[in-house]
PDB file of C-alpha atoms in Angstrom:
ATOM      1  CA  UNK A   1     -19.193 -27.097  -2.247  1.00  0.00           C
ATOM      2  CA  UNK A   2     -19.219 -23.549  -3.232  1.00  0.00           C
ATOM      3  CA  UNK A   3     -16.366 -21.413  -2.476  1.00  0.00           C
ATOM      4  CA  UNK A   4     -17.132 -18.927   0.458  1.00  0.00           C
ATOM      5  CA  UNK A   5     -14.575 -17.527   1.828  1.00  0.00           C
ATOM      6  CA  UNK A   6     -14.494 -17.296   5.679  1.00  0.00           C
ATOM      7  CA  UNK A   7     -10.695 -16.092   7.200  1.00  0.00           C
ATOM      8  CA  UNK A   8      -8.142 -17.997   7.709  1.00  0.00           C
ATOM      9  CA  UNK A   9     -10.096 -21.580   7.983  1.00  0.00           C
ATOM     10  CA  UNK A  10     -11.363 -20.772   4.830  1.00  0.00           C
ATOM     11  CA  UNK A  11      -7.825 -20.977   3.170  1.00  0.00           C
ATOM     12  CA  UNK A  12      -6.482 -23.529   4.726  1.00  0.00           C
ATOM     13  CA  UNK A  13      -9.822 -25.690   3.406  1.00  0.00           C
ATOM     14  CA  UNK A  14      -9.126 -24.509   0.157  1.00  0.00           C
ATOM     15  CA  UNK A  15      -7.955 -27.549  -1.075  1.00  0.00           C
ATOM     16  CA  UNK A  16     -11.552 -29.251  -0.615  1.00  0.00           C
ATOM     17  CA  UNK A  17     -13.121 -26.861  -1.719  1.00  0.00           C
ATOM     18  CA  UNK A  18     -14.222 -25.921  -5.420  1.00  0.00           C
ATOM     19  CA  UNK A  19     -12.657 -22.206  -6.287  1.00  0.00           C
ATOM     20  CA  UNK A  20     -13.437 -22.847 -10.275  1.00  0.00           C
ATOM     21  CA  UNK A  21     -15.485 -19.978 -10.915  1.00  0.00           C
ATOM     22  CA  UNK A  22     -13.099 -17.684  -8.995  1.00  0.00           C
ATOM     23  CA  UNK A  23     -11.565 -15.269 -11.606  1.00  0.00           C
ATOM     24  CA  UNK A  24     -10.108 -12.302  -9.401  1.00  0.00           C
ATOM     25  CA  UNK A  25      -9.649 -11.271  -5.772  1.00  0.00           C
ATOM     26  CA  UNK A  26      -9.703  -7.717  -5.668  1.00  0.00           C
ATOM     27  CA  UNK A  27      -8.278  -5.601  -2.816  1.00  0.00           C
ATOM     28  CA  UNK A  28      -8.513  -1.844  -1.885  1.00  0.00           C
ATOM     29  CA  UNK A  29      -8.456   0.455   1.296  1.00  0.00           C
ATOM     30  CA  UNK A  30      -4.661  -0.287   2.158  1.00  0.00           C
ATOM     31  CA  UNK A  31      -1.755  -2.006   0.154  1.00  0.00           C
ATOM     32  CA  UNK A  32      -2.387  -5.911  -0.143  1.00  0.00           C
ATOM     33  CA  UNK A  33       1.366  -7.263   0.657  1.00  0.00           C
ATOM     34  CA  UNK A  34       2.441  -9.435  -1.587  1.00  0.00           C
ATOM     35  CA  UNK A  35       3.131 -12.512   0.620  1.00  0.00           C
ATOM     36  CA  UNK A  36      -0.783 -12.601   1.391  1.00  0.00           C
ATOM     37  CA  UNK A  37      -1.232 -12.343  -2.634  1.00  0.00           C
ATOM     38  CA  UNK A  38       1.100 -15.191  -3.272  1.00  0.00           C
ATOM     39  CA  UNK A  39      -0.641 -17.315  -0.436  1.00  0.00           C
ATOM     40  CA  UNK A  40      -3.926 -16.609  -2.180  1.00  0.00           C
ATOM     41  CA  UNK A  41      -2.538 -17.952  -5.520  1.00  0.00           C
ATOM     42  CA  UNK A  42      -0.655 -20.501  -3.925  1.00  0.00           C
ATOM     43  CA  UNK A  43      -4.338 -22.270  -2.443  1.00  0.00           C
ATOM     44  CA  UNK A  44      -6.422 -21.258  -4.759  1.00  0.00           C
ATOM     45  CA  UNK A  45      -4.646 -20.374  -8.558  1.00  0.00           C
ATOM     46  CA  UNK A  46      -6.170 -16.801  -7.862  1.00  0.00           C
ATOM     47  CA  UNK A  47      -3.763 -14.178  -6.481  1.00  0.00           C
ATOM     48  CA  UNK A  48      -5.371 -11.007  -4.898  1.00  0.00           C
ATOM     49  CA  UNK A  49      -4.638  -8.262  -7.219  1.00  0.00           C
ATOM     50  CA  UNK A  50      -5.348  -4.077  -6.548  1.00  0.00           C
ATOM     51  CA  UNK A  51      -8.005  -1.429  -7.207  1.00  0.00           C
ATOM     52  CA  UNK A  52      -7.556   1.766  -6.031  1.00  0.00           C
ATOM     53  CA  UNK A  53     -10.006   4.350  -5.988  1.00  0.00           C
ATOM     54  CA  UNK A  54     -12.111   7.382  -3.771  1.00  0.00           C
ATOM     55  CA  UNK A  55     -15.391   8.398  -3.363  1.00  0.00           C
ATOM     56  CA  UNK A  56     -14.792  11.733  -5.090  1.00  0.00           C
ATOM     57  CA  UNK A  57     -13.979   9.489  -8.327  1.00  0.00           C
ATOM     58  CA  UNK A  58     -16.875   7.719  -7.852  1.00  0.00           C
ATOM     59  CA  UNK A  59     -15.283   5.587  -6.268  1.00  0.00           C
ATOM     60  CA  UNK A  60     -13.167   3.206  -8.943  1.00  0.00           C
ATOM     61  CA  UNK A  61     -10.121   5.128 -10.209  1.00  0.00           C
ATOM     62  CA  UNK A  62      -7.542   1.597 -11.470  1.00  0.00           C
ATOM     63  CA  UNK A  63      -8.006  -1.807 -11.773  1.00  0.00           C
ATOM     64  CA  UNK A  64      -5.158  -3.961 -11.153  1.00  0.00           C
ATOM     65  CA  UNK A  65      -3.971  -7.356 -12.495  1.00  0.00           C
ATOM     66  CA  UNK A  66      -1.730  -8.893 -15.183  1.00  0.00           C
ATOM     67  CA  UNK A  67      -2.268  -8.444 -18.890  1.00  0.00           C
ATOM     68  CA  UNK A  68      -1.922 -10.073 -22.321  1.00  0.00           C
ATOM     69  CA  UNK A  69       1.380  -8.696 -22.614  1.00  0.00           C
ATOM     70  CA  UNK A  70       2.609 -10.332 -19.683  1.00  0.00           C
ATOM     71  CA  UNK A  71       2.184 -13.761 -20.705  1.00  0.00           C
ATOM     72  CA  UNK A  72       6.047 -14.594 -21.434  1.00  0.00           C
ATOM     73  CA  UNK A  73       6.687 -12.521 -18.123  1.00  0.00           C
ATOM     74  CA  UNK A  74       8.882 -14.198 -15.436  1.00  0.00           C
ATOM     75  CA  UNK A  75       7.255 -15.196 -11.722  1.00  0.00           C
ATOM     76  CA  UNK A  76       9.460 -12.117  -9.883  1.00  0.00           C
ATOM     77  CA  UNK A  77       7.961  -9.936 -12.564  1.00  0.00           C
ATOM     78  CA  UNK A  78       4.056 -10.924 -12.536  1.00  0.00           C
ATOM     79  CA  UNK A  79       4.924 -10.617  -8.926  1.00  0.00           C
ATOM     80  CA  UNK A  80       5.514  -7.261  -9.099  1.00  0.00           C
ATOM     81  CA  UNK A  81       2.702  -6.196 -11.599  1.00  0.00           C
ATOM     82  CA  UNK A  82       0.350  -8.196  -9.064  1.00  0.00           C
ATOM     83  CA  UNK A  83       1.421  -5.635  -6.727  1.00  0.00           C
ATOM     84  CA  UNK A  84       0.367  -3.097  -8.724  1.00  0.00           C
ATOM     85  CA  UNK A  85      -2.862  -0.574  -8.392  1.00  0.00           C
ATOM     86  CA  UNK A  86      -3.106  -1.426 -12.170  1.00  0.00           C
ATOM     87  CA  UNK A  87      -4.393   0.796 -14.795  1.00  0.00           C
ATOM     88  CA  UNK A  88      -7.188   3.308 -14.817  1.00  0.00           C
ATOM     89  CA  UNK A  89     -10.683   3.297 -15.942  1.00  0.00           C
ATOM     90  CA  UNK A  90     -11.573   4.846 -19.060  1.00  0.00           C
ATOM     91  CA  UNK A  91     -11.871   8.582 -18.981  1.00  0.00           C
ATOM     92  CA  UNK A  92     -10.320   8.223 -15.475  1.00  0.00           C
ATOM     93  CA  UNK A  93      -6.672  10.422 -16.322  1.00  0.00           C
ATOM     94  CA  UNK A  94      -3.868  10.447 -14.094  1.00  0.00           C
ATOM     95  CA  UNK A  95      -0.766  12.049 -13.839  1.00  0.00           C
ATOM     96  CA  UNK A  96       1.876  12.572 -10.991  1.00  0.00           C
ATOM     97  CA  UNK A  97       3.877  15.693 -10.527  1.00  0.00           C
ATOM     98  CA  UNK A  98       6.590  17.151  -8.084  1.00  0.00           C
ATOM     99  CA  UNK A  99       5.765  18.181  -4.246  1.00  0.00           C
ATOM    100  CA  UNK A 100       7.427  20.850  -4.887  1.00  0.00           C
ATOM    101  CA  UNK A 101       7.463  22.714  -7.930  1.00  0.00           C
ATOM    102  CA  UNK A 102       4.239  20.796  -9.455  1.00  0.00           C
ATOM    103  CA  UNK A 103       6.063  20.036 -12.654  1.00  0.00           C
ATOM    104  CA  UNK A 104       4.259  16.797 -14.288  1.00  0.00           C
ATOM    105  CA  UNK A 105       6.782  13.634 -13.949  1.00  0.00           C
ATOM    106  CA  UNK A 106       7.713  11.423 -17.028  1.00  0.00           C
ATOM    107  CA  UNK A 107       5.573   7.732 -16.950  1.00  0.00           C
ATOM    108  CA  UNK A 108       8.532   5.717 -16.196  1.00  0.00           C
ATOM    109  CA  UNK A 109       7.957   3.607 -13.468  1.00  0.00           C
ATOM    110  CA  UNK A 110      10.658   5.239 -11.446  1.00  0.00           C
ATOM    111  CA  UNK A 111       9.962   9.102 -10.758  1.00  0.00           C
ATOM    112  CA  UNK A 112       7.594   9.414  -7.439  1.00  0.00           C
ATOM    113  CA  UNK A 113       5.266  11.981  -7.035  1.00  0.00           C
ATOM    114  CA  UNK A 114       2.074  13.188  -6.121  1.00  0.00           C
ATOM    115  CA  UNK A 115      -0.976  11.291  -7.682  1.00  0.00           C
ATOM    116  CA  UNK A 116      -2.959  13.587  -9.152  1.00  0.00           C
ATOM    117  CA  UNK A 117      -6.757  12.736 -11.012  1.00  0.00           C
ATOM    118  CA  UNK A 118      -8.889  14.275 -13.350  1.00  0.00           C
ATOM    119  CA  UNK A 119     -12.384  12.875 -15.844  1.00  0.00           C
ATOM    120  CA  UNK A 120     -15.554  13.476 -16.441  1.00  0.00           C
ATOM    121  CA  UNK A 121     -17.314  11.904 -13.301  1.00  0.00           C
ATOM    122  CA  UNK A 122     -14.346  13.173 -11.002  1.00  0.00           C
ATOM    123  CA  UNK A 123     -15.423  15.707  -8.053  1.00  0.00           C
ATOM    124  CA  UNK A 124     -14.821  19.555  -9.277  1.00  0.00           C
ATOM    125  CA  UNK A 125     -15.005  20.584  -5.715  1.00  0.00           C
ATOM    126  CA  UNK A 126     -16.618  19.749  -2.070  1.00  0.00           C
ATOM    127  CA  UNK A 127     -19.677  21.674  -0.706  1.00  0.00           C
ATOM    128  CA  UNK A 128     -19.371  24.631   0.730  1.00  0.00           C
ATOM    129  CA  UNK A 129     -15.283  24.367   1.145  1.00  0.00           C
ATOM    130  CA  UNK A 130     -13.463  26.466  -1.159  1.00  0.00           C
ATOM    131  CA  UNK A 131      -9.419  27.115  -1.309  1.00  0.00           C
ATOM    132  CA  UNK A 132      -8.127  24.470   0.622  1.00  0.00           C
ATOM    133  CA  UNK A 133      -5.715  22.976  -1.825  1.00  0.00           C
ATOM    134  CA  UNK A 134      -7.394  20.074  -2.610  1.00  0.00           C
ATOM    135  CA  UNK A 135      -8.166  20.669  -6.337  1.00  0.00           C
ATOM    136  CA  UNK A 136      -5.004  22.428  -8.605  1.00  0.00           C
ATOM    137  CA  UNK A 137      -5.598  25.482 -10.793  1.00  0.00           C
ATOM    138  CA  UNK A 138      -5.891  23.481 -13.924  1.00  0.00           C
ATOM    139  CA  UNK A 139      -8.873  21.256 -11.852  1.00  0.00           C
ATOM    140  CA  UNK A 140      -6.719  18.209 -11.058  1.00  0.00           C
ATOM    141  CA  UNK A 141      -8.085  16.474  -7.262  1.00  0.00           C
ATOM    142  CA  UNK A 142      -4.687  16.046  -5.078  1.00  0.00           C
ATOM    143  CA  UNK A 143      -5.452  12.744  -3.887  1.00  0.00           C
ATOM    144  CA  UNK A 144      -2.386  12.929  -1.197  1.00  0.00           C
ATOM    145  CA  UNK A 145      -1.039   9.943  -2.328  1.00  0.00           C
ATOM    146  CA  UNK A 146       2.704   9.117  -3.916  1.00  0.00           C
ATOM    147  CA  UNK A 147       2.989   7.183  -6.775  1.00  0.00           C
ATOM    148  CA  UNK A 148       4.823   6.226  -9.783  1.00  0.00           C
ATOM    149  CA  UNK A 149       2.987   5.554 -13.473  1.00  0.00           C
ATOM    150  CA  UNK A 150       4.810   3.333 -16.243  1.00  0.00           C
ATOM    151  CA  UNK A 151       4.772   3.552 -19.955  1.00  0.00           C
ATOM    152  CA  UNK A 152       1.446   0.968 -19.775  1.00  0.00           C
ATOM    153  CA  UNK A 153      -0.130   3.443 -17.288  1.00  0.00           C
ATOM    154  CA  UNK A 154      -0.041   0.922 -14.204  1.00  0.00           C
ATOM    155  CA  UNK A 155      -0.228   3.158 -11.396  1.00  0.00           C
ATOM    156  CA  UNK A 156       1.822   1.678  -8.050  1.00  0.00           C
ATOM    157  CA  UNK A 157       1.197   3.967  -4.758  1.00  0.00           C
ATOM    158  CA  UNK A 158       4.416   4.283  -3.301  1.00  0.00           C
ATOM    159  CA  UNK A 159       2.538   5.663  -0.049  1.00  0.00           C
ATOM    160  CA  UNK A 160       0.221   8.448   1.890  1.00  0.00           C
ATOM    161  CA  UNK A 161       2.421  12.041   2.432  1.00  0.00           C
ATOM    162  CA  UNK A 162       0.725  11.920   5.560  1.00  0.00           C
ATOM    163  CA  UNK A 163       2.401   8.475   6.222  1.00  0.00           C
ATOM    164  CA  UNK A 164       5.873   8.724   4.828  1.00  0.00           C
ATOM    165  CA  UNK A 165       8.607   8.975   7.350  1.00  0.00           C
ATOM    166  CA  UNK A 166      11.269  11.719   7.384  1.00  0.00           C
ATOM    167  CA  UNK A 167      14.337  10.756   8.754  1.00  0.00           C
ATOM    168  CA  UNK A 168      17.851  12.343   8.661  1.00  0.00           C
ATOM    169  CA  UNK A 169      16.562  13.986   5.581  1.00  0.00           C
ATOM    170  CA  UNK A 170      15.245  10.539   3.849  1.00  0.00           C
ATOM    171  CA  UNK A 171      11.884   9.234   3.259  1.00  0.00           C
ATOM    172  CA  UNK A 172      11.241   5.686   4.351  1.00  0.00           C
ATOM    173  CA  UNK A 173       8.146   4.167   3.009  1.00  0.00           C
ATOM    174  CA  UNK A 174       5.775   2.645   5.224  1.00  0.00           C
ATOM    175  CA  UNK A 175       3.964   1.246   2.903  1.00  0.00           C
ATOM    176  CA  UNK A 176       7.108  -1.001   1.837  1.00  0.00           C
ATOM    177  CA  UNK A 177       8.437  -1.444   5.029  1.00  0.00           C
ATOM    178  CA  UNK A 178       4.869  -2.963   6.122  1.00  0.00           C
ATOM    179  CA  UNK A 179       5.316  -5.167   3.086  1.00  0.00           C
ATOM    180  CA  UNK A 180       8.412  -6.373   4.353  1.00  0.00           C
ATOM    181  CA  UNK A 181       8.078  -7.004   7.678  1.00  0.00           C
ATOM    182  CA  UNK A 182       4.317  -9.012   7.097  1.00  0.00           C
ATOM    183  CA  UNK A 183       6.140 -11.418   4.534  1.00  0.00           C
ATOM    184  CA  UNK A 184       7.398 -13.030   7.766  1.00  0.00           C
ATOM    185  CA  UNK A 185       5.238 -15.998   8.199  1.00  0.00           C
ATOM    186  CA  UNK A 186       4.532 -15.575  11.732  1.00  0.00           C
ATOM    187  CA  UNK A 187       2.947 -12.276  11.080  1.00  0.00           C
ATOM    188  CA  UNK A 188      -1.216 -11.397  11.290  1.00  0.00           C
ATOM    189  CA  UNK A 189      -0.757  -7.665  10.562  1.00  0.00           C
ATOM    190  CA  UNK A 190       1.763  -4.938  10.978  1.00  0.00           C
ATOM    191  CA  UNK A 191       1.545  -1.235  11.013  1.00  0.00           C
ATOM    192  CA  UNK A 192       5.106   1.279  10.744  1.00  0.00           C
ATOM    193  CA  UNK A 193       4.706   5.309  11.775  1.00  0.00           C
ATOM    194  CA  UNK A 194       7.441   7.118  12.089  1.00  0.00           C
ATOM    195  CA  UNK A 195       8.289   8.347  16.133  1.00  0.00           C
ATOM    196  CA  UNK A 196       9.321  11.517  17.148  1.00  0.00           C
ATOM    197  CA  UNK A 197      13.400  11.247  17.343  1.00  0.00           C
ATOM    198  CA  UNK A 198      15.467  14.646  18.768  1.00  0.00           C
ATOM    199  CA  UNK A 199      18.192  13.197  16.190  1.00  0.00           C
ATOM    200  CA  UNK A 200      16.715  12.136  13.477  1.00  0.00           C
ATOM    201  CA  UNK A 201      13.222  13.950  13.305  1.00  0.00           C
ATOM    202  CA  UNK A 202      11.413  10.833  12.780  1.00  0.00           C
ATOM    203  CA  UNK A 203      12.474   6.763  13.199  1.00  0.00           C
ATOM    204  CA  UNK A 204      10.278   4.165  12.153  1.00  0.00           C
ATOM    205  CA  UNK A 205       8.463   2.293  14.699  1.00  0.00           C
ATOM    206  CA  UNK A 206       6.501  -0.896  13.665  1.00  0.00           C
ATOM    207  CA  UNK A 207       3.448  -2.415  15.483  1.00  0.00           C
ATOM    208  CA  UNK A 208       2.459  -5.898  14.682  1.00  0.00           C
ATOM    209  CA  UNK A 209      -0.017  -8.764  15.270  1.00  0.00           C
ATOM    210  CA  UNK A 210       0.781 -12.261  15.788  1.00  0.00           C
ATOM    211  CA  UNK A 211      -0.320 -15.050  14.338  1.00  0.00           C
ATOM    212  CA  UNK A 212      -1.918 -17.645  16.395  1.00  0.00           C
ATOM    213  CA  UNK A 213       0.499 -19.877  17.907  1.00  0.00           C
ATOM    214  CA  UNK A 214       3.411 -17.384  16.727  1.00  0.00           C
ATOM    215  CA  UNK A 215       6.862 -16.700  18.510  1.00  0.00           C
ATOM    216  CA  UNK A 216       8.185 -14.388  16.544  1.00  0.00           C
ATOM    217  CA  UNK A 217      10.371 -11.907  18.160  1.00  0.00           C
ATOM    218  CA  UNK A 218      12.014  -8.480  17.440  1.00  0.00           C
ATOM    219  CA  UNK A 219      15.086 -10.110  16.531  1.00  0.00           C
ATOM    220  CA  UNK A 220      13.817 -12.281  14.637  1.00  0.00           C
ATOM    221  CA  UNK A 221      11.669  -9.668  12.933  1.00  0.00           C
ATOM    222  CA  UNK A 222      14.783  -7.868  11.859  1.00  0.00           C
ATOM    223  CA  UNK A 223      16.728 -10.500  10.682  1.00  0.00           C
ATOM    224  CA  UNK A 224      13.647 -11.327   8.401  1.00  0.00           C
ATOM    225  CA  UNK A 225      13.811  -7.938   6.547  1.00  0.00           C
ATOM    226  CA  UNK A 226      17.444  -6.601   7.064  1.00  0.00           C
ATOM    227  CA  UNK A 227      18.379  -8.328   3.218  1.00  0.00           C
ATOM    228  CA  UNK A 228      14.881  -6.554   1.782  1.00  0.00           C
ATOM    229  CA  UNK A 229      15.525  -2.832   2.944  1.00  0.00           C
ATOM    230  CA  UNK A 230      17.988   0.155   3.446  1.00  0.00           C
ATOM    231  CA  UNK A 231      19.845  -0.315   6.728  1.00  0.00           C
ATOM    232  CA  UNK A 232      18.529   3.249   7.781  1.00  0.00           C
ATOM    233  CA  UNK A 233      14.772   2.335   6.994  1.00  0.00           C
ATOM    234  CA  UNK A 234      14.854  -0.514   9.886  1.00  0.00           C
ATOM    235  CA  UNK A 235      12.615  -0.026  12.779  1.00  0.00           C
ATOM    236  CA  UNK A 236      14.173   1.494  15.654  1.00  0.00           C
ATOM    237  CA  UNK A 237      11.691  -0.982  17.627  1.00  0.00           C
ATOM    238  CA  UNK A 238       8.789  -3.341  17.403  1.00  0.00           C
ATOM    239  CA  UNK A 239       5.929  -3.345  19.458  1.00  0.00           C
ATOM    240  CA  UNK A 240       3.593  -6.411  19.569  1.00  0.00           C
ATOM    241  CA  UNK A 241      -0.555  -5.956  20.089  1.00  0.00           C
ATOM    242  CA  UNK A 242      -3.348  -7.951  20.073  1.00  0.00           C
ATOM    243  CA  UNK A 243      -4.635  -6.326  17.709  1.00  0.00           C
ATOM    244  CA  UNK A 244      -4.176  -2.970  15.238  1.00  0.00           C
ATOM    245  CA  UNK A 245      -6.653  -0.002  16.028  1.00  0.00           C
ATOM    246  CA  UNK A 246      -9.187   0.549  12.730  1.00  0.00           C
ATOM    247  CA  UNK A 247     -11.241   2.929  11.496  1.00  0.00           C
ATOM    248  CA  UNK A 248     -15.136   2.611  11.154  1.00  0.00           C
ATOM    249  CA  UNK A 249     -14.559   1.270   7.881  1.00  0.00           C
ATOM    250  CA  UNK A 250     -11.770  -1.127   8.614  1.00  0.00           C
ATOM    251  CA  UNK A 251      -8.535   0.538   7.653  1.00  0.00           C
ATOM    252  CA  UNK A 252      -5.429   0.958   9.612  1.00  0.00           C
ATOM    253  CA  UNK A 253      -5.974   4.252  12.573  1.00  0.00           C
ATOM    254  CA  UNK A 254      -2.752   5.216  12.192  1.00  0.00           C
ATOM    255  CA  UNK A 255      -3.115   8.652  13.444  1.00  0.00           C
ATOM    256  CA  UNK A 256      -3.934   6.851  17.224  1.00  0.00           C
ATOM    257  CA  UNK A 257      -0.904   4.692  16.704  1.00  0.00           C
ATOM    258  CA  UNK A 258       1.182   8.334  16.223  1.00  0.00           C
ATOM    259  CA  UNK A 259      -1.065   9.901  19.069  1.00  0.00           C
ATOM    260  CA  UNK A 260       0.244   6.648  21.358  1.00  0.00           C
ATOM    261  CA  UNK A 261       3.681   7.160  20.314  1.00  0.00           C
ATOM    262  CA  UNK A 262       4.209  11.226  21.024  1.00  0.00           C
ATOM    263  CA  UNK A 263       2.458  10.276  24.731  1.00  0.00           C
ATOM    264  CA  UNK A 264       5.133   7.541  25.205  1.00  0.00           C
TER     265      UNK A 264
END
């Protein structure tokens, strides 16, 4: 029987079904959590590893996945390369560089900062639009995402600027705190914004999905991630749909999520 996957049936048939010729699972438009990797490689013995790219890059900027060199690597670390957006294309260059002053950030794994792209088959501009910050003096594209870069050039998005959350002065990640709470096995999807707050500016509100037949409560829900994340970055709440509102191409709308919040 070929292998065709179908949702959630699909893996759970797995077993019975032949996978053999399946060499990678690649994801892209949002952040594949690791849990749903690991589940992957768990039924299968193929994880779901990253791209990343844009249209105006036409449209593959990285390619994620583990390398020769991480053959002797332990589980927790192939984990966390898995969860990488991996490394770029030829001729694809990237760099990342502060908000703020724009000064380029060392390849370390650890500094955060803008994502920045530039090669041969990268946009130069858009049509007709002209001085609207998207492109830097030197011809970069400002993607508007965060990231890190290590010494092997595997990019990791930390998250969107439009999507961190500013509270008390601190970002919070979304894109981890998503991570975290949608390791919880009773969990379809989640979403985190951050809410208006008089106090704080902004405190991070999560809305998540079921799974079928799932119980799981807010308490529950914060029990689950308390040990994974900064007591400040938990969610001051957690609101439970049916499902998440998408775009016409399938990605999170968080922007209605944020409109749905101010109203409330």
């Amino acid at each position: 029987m070929p292998c065709r996957p179908s949702g959630r049936a699909w893996l759970r048939a797995s077993t019975t079904t032949s996978c053999s010729a399946t060499r990678f699972l690649l994801g892209g438009g949002s952040a594949v959590a690791p849990a749903l990797s690991e589940t992957y490689r768990a039924a299968i013995g193929v994880p779901i590893t990253h791209s990343w790219g844009m249209t105006e890059i036409s449209p593959v900027g990285a390619i994620g996945g583990t390398r020769t060199q991480h053959r002797d690597a332990t589980d927790d670390e192939l984990v966390a390369v898995r969860a990488a957006q991996g490394q770029p294309l030829p001729l694809v260059n990237l760099r990342i560089v502060d908000v703020e002053t724009g000064r380029e950030l060392p390849r370390d794994g650890q500094a955060v900062g803008e994502l920045q792209v530039a090669g041969p088959w990268v946009a130069g501009g858009y049509f007709r639009v002209a001085g609207d910050g998207s492109f830097t003096g030197d011809g970069w594209l400002r993607t508007g995402d965060l990231a890190t870069l290590d010494a092997e050039g595997y990019l990791r998005l930390v998250d969107r600027m439009k999507d961190l959350i500013k509270s008390g002065g601190e970002w919070i990640s979304s894109v981890e705190l998503e991570a975290a709470i949608s390791s919880h096995p009773g969990v379809a999807e989640v979403a985190v914004i951050g809410r208006p707050d008089p106090r704080w500016m902004e405190r991070p509100v999560a809305y998540v999905v079921l799974r079928d037949g799932s119980t799981a409560t807010a308490d529950e829900l914060l029990d689950h991630i308390t040990p994974m994340v900064a007591k400040w970055w938990l969610p001051d709440d957690f609101v439970f749909l049916p499902t998440l509102p998408k775009t016409g191409t399938g990605k999170l709308a968080k922007n209605t999520l944020r409109d749905s919040a101010r109203i409330a």
